[in-house]
PDB file of C-alpha atoms and ligand atoms in Angstrom:
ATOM      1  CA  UNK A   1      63.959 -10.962  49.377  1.00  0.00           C
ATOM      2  CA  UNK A   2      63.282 -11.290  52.857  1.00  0.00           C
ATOM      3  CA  UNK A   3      61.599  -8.098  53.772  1.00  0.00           C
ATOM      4  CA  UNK A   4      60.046  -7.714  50.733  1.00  0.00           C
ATOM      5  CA  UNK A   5      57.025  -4.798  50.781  1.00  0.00           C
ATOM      6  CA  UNK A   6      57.558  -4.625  54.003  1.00  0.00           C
ATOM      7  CA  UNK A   7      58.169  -0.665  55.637  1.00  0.00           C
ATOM      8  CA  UNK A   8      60.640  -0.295  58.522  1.00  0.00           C
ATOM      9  CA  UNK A   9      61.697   2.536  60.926  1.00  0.00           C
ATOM     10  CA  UNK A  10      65.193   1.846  62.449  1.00  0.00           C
ATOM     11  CA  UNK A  11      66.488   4.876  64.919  1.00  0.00           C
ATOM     12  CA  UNK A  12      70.335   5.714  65.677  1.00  0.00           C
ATOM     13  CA  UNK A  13      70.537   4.474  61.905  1.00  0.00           C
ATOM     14  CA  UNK A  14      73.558   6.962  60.662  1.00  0.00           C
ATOM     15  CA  UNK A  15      76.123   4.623  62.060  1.00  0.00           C
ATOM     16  CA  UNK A  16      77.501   1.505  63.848  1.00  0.00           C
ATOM     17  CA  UNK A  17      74.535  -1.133  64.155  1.00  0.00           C
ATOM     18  CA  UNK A  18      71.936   0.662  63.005  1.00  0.00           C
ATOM     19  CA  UNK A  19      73.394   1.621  59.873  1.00  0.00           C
ATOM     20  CA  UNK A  20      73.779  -1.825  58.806  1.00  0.00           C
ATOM     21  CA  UNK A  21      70.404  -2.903  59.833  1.00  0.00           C
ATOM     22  CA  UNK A  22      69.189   0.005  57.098  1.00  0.00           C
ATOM     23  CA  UNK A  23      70.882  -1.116  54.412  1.00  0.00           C
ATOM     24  CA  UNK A  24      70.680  -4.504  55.138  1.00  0.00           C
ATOM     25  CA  UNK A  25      66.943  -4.038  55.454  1.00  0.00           C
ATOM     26  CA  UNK A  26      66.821  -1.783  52.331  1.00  0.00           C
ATOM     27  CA  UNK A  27      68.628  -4.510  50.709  1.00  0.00           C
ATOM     28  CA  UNK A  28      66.381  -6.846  51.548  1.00  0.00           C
ATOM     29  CA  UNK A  29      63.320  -5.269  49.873  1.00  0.00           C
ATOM     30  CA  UNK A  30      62.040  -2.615  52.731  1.00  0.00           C
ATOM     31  CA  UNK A  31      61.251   0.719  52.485  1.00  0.00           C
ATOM     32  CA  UNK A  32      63.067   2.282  55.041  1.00  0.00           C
ATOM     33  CA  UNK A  33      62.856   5.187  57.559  1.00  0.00           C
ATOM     34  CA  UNK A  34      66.164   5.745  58.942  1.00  0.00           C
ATOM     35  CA  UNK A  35      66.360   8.234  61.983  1.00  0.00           C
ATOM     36  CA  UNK A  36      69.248   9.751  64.104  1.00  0.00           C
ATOM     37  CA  UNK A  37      70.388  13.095  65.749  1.00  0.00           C
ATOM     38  CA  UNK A  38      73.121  13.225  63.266  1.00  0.00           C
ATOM     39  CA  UNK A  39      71.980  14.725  59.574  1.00  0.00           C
ATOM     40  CA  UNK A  40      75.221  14.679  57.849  1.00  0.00           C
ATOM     41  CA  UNK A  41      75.796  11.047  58.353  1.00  0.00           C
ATOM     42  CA  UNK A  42      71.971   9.762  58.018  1.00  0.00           C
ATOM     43  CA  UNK A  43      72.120  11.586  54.705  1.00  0.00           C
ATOM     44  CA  UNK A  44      75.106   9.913  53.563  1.00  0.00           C
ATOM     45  CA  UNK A  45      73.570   6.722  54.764  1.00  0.00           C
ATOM     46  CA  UNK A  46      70.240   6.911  53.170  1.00  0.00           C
ATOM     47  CA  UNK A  47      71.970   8.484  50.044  1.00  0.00           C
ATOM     48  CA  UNK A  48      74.033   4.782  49.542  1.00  0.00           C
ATOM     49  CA  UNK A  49      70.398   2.988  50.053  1.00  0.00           C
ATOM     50  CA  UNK A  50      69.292   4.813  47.197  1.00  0.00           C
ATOM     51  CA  UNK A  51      71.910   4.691  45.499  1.00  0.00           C
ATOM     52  CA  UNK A  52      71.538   1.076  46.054  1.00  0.00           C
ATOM     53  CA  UNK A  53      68.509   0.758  44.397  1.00  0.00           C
ATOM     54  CA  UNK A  54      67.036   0.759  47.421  1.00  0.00           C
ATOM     55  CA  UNK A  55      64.000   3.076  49.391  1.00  0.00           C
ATOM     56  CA  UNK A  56      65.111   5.147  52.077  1.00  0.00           C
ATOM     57  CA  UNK A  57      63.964   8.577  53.913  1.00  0.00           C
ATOM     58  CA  UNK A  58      65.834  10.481  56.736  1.00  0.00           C
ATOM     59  CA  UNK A  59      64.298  12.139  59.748  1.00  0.00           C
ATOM     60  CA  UNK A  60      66.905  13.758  61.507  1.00  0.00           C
ATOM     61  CA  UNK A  61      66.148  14.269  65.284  1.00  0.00           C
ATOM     62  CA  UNK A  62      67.147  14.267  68.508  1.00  0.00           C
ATOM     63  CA  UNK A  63      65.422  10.919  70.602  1.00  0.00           C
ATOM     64  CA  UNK A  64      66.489  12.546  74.158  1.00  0.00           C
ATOM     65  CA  UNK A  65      63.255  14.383  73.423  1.00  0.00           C
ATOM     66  CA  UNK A  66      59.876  12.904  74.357  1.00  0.00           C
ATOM     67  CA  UNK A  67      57.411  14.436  72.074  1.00  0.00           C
ATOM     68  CA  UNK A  68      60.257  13.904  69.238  1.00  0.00           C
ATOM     69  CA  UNK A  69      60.180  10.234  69.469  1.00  0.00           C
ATOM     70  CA  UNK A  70      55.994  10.241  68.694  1.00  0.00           C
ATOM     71  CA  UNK A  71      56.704  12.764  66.414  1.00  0.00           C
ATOM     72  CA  UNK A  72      59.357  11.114  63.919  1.00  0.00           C
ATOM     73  CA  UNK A  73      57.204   7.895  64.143  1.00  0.00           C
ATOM     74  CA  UNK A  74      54.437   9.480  63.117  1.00  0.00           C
ATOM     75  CA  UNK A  75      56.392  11.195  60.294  1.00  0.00           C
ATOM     76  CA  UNK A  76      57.887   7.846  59.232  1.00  0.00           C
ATOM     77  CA  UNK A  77      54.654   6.081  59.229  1.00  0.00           C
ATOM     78  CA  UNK A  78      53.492   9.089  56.725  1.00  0.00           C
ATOM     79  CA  UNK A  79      56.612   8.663  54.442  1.00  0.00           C
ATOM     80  CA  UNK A  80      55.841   5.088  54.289  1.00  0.00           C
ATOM     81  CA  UNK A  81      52.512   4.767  54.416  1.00  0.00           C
ATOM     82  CA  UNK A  82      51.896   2.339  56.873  1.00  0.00           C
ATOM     83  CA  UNK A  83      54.459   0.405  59.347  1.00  0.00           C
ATOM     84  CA  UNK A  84      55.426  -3.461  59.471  1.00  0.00           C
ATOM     85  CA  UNK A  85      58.977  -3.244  61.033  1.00  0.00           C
ATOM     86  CA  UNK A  86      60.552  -0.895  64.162  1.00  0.00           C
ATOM     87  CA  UNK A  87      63.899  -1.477  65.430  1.00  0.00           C
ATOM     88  CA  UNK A  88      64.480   0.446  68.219  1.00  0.00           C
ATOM     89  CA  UNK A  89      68.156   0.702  68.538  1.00  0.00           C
ATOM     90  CA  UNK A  90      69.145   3.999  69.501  1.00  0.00           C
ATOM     91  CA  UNK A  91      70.603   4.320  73.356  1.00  0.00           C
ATOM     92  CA  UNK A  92      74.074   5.480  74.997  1.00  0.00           C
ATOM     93  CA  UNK A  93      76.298   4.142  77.616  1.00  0.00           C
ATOM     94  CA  UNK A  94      75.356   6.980  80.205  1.00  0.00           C
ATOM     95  CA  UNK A  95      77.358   7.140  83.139  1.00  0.00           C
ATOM     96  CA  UNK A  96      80.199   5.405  84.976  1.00  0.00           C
ATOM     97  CA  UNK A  97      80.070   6.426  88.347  1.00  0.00           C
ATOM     98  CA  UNK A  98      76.931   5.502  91.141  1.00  0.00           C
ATOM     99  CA  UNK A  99      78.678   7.240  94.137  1.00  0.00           C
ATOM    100  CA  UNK A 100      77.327  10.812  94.161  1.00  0.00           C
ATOM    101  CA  UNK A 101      74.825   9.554  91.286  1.00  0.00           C
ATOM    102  CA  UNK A 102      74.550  13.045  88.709  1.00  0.00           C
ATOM    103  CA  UNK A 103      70.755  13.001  88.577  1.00  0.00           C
ATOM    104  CA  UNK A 104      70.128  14.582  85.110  1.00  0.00           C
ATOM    105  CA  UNK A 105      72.870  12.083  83.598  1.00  0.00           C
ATOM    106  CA  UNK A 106      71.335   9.257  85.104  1.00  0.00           C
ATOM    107  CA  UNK A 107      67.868  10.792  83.903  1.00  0.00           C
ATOM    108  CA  UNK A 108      69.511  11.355  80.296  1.00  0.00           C
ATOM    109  CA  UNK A 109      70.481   7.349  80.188  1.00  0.00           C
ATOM    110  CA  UNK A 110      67.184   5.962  81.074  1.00  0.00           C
ATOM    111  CA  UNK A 111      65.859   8.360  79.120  1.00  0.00           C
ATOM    112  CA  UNK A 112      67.541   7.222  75.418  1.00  0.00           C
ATOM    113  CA  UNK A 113      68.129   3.836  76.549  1.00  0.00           C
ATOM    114  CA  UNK A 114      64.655   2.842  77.735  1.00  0.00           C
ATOM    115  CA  UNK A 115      62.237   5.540  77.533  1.00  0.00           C
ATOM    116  CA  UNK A 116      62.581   6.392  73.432  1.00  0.00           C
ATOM    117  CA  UNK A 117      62.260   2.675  72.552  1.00  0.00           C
ATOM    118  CA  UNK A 118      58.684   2.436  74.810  1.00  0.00           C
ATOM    119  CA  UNK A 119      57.553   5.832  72.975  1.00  0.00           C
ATOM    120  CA  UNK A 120      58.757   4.862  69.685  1.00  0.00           C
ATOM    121  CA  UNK A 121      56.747   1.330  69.966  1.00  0.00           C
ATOM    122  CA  UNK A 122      53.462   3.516  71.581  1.00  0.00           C
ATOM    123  CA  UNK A 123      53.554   4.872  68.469  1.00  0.00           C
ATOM    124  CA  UNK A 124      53.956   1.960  66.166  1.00  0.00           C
ATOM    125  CA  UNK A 125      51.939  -0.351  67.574  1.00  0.00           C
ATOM    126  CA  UNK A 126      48.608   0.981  66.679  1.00  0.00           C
ATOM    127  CA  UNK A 127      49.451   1.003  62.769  1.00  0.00           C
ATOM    128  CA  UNK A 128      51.181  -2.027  63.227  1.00  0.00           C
ATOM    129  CA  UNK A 129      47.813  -3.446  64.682  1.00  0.00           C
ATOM    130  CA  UNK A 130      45.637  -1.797  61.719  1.00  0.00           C
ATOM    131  CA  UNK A 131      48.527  -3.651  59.244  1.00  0.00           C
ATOM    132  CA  UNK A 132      47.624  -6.713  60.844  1.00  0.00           C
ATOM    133  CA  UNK A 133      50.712  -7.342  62.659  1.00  0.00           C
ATOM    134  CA  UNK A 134      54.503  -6.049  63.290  1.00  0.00           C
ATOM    135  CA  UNK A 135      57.349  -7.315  64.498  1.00  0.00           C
ATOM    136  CA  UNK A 136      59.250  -4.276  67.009  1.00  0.00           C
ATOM    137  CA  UNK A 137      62.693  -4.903  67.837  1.00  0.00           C
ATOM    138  CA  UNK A 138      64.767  -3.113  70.505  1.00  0.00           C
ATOM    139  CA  UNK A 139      68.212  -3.236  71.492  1.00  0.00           C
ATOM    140  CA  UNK A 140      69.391  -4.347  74.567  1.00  0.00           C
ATOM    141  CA  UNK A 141      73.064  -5.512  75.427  1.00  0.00           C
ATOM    142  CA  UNK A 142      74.789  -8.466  77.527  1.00  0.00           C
ATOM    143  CA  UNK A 143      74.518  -5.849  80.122  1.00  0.00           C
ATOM    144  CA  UNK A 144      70.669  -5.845  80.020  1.00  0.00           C
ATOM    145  CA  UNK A 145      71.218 -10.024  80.771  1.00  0.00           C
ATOM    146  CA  UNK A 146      73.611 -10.505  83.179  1.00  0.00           C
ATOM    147  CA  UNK A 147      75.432  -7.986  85.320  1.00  0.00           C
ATOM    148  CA  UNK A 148      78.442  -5.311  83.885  1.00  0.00           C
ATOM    149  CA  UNK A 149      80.606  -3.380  86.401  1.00  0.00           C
ATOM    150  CA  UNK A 150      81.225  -1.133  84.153  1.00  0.00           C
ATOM    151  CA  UNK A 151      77.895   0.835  84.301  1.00  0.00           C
ATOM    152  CA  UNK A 152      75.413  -0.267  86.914  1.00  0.00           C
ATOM    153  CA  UNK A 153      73.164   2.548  85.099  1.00  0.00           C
ATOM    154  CA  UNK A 154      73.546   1.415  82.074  1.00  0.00           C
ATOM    155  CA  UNK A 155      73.008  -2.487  83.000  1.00  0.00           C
ATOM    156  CA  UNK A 156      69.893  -1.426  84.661  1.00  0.00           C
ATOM    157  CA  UNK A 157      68.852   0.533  81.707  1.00  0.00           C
ATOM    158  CA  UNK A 158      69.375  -2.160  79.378  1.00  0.00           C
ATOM    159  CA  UNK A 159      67.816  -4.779  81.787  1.00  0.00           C
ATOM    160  CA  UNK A 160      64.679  -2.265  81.686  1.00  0.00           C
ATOM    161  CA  UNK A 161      64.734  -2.876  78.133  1.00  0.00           C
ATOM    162  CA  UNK A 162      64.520  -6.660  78.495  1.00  0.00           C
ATOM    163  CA  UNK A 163      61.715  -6.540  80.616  1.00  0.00           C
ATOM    164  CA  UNK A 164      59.906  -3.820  78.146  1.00  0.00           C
ATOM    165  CA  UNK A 165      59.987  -6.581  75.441  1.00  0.00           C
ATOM    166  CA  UNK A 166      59.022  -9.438  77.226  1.00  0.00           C
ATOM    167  CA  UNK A 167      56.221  -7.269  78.624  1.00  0.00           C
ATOM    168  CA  UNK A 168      55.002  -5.918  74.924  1.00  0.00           C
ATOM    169  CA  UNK A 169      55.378  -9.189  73.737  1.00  0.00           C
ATOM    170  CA  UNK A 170      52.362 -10.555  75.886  1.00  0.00           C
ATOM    171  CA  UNK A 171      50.639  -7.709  75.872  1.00  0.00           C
ATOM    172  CA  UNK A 172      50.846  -6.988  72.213  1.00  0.00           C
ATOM    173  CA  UNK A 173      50.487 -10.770  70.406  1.00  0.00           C
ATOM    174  CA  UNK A 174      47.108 -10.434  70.468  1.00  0.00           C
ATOM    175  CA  UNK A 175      47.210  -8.070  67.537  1.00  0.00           C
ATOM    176  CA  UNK A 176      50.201 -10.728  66.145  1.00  0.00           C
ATOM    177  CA  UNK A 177      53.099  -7.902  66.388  1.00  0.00           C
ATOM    178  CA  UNK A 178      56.164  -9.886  67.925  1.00  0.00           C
ATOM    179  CA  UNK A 179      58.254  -7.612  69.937  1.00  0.00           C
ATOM    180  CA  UNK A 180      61.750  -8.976  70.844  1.00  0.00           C
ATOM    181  CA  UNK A 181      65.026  -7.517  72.213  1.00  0.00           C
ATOM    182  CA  UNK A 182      68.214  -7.916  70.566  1.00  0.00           C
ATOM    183  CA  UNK A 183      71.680  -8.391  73.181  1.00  0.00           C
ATOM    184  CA  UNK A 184      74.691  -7.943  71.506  1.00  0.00           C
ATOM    185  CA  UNK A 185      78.051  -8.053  73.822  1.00  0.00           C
ATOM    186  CA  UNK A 186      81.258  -5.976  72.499  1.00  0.00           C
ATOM    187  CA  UNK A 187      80.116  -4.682  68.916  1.00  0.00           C
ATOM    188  CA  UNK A 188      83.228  -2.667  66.597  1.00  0.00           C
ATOM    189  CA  UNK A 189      81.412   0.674  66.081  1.00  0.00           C
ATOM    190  CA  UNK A 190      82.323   4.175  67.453  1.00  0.00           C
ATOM    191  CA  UNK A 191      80.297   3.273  70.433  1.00  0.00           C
ATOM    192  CA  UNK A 192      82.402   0.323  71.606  1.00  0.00           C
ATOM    193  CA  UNK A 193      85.105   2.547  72.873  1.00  0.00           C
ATOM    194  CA  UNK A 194      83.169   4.930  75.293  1.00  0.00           C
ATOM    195  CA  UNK A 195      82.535   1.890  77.210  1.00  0.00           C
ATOM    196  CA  UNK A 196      85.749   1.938  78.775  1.00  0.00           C
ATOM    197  CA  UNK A 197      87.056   4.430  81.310  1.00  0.00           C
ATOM    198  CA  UNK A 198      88.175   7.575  79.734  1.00  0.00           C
ATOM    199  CA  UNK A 199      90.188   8.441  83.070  1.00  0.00           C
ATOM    200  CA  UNK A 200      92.043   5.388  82.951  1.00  0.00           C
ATOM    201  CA  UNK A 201      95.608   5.220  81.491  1.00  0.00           C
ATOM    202  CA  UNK A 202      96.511   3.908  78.070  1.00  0.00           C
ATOM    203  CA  UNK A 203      97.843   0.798  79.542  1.00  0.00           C
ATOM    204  CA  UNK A 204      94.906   0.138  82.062  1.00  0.00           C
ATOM    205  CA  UNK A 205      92.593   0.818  78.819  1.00  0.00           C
ATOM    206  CA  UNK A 206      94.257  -1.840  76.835  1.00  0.00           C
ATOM    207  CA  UNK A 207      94.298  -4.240  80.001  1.00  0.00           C
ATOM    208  CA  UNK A 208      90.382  -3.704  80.508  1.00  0.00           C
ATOM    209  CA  UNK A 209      90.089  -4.431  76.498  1.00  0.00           C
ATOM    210  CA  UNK A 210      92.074  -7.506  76.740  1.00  0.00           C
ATOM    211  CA  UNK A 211      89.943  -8.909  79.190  1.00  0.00           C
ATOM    212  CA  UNK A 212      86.879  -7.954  77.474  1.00  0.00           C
ATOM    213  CA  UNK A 213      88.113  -9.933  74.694  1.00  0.00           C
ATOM    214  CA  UNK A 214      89.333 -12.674  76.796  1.00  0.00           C
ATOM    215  CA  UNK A 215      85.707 -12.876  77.747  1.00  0.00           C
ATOM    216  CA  UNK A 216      84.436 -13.956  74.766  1.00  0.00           C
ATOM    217  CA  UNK A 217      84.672 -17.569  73.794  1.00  0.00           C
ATOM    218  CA  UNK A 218      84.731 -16.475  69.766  1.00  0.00           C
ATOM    219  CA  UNK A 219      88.332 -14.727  70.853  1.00  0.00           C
ATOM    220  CA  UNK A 220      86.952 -11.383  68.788  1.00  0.00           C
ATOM    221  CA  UNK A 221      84.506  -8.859  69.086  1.00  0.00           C
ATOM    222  CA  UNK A 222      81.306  -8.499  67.008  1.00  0.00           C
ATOM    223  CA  UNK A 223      80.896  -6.767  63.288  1.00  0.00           C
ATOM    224  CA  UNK A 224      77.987  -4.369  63.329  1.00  0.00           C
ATOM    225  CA  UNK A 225      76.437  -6.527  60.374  1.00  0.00           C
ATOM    226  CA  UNK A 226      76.331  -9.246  62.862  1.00  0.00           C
ATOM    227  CA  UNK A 227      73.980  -8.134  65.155  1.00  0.00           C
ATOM    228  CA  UNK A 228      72.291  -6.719  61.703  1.00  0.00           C
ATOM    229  CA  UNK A 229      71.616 -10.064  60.418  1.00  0.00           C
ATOM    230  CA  UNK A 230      70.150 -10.682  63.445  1.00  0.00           C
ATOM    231  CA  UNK A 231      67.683  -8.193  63.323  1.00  0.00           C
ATOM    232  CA  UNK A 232      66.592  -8.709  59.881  1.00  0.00           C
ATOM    233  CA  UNK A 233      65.792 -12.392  60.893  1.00  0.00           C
ATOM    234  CA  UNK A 234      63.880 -10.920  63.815  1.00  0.00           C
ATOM    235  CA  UNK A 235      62.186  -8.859  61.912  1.00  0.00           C
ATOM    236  CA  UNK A 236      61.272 -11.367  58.923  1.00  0.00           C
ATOM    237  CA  UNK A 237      58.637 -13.877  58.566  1.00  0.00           C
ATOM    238  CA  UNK A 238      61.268 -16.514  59.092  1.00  0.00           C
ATOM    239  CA  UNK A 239      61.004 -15.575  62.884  1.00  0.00           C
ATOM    240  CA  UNK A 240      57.014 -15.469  62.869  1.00  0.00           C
ATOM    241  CA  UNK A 241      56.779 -17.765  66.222  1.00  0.00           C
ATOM    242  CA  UNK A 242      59.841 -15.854  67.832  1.00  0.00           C
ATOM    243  CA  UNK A 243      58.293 -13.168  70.511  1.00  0.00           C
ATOM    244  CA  UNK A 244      59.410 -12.400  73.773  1.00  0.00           C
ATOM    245  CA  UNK A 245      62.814 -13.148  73.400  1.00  0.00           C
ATOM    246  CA  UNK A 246      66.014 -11.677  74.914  1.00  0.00           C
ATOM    247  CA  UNK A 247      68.531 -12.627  71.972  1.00  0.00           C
ATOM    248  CA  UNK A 248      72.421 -12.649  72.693  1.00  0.00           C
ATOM    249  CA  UNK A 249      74.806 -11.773  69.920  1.00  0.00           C
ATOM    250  CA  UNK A 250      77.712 -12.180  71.762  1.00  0.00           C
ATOM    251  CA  UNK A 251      80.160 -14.731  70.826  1.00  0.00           C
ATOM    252  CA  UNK A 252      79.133 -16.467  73.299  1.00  0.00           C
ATOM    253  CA  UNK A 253      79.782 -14.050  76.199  1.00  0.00           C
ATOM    254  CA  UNK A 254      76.967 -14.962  77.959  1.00  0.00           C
ATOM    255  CA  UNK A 255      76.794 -18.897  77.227  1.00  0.00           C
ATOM    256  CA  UNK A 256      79.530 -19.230  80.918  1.00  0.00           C
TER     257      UNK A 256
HETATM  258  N1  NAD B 301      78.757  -1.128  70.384  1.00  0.00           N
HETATM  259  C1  NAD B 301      78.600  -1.988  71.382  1.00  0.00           C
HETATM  260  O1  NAD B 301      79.552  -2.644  71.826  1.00  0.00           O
HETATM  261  C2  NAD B 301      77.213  -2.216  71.958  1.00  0.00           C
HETATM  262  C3  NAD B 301      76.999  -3.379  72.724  1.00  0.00           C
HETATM  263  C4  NAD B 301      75.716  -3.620  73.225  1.00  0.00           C
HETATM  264  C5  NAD B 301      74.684  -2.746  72.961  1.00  0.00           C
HETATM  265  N2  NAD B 301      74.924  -1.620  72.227  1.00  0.00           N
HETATM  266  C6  NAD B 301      73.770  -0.751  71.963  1.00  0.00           C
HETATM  267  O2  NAD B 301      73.647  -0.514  70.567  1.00  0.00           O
HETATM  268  C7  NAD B 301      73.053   0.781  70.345  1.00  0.00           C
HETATM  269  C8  NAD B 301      73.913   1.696  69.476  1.00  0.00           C
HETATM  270  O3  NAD B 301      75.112   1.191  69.350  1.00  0.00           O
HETATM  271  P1  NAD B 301      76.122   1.256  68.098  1.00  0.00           P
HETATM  272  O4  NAD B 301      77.285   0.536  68.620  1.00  0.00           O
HETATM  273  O5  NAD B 301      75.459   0.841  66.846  1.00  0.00           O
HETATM  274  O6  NAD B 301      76.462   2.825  68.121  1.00  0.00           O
HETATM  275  P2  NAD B 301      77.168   3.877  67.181  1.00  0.00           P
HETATM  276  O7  NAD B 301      78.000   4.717  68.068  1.00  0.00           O
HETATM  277  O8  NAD B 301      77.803   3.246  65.977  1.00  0.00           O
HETATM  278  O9  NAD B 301      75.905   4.721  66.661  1.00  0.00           O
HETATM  279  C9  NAD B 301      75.057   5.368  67.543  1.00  0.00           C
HETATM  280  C10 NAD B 301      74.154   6.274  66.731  1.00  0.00           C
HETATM  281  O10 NAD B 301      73.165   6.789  67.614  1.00  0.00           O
HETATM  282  C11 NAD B 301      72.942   8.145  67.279  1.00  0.00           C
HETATM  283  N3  NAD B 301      72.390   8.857  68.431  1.00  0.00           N
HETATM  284  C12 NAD B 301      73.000   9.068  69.612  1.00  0.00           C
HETATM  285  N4  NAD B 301      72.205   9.807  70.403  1.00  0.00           N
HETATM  286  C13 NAD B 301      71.067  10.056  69.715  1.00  0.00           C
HETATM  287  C14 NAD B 301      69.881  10.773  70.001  1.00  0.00           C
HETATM  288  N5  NAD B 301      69.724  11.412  71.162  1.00  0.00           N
HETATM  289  N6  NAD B 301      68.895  10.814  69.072  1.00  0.00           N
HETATM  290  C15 NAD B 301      69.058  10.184  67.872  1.00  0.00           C
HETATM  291  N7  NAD B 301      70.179   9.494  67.533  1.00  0.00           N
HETATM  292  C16 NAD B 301      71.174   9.439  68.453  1.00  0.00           C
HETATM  293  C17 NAD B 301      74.333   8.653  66.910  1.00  0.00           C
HETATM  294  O11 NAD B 301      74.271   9.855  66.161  1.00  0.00           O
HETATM  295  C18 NAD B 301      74.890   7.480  66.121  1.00  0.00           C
HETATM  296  O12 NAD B 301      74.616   7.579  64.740  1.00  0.00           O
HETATM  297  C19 NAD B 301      72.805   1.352  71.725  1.00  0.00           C
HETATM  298  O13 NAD B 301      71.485   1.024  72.118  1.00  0.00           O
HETATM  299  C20 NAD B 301      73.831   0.622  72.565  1.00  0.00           C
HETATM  300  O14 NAD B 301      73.484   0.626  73.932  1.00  0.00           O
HETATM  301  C21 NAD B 301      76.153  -1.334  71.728  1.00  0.00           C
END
């Protein structure tokens, strides 16, 4: 087993991406801390890990909050007794529109998309240095590597996120913790949708999916276990002399 007695926190875990990295880490031989604002669903989640055979714990809480984020990784490092593994996945589109910028919803997308992965890894990377070493994962998107129309905020967030990796990743091998960023392009989860205008018409929303899709040289958009597989490599010993890296699970979206 690949992450075998190793003990992993992965946030926005009750669905999409970060569900599958869970189980797929659970399945893989880690005791898990899975973490998300929505109870019902990380229960169910962490309920089929166990069910599994596997070892998982919920912390249900809302990452839009500061102390929240120091909090739950402080609580997962209790559960677990220790820390090897943080993927840092939890983030939002945010807003569309830069003309007459809303403040607080710009605030709100930096916030979840940048700010809770740098105080989630604060907070892991002084276990992680008393383990010995770590490997912290974040996720990023195409948008964080190349520019996205779409969301200008978001792009910057996600490009913020790049930069926070490749910035940890010096700082931090020192103490041999890897920190990388993960970039997947158009992923199937309930996220995938909310990328797209909500204003626009049922026929310019198909159009702007089409091209989307067009876009990608695989011709199809991403499973959520793909960019899980990913992860778990990332976070495995297999990837011990991988750190700094800005990794594109994308079809090949970002190969033109
Ligand atoms: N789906 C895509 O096409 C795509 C592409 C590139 C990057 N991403 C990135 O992947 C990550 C999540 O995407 P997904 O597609 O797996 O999403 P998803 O919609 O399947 O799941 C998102 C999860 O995040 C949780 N969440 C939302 N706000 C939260 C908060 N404030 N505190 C705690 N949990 C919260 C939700 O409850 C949900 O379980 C984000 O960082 C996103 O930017 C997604």
């Amino acid at each position: 087993m690949r992450l075998q007695n190793k003990r992993a926190v992965v946030t926005a875990a009750a669905s999409g991406m970060g569900q599958a990295g869970a189980e797929i880490f659970a399945r893989e031989g880690a005791a898990v801390v899975a973490i998300d604002v929505d109870g019902a669903r990380l229960r169910q989640v962490v309920d089929g890990i166990k069910a599994a055979g596997g070892k998982a714990h919920a912390i249900e809480i809302d990452l839009l909050d500061a102390d929240n984020c120091r909090q739950s990784l402080e609580e997962a490092v209790r559960l677990l007794g220790g820390l090897d593994v943080l993927w840092a996945h939890v983030g939002m589109p945010g807003l569309r529109e830069v003309e007459n910028l809303d403040v607080a919803a710009y605030a709100e997308a930096m916030d979840l998309n940048v700010r809770s992965g740098l105080l989630a890894a604060g907070a892991a990377i002084p276990h992680m240095r008393a383990a010995g070493g770590g490997s912290i994962m974040f996720t990023a998107s195409t948008a964080g590597l190349v520019g996205a129309s779409v969301s200008p905020v978001y792009s910057a967030a996600k490009f913020g996120v790049v930069g926070m990796a490749k910035s940890l990743a010096l700082r931090c091998a020192p103490d041999r913790i890897r920190v990388n960023a993960i970039c997947p392009g158009p992923i199937d989860t309930p996220m995938f949708p909310k990328f797209f205008d909500p204003k626009a018409s049922a026929e310019a929303a198909a159009k702007a999916q089409a091209a989307v899709l067009a876009a990608i040289p695989l011709g199809r958009i991403g499973q959520p276990q793909e960019v899980a597989n990913a992860a778990l490599w990332l976070a495995s010993d297999e990837a011990s002399f991988v750190t700094g890296v800005a990794l594109p699970v994308d079809g090949g979206f970002t190969a033109r």
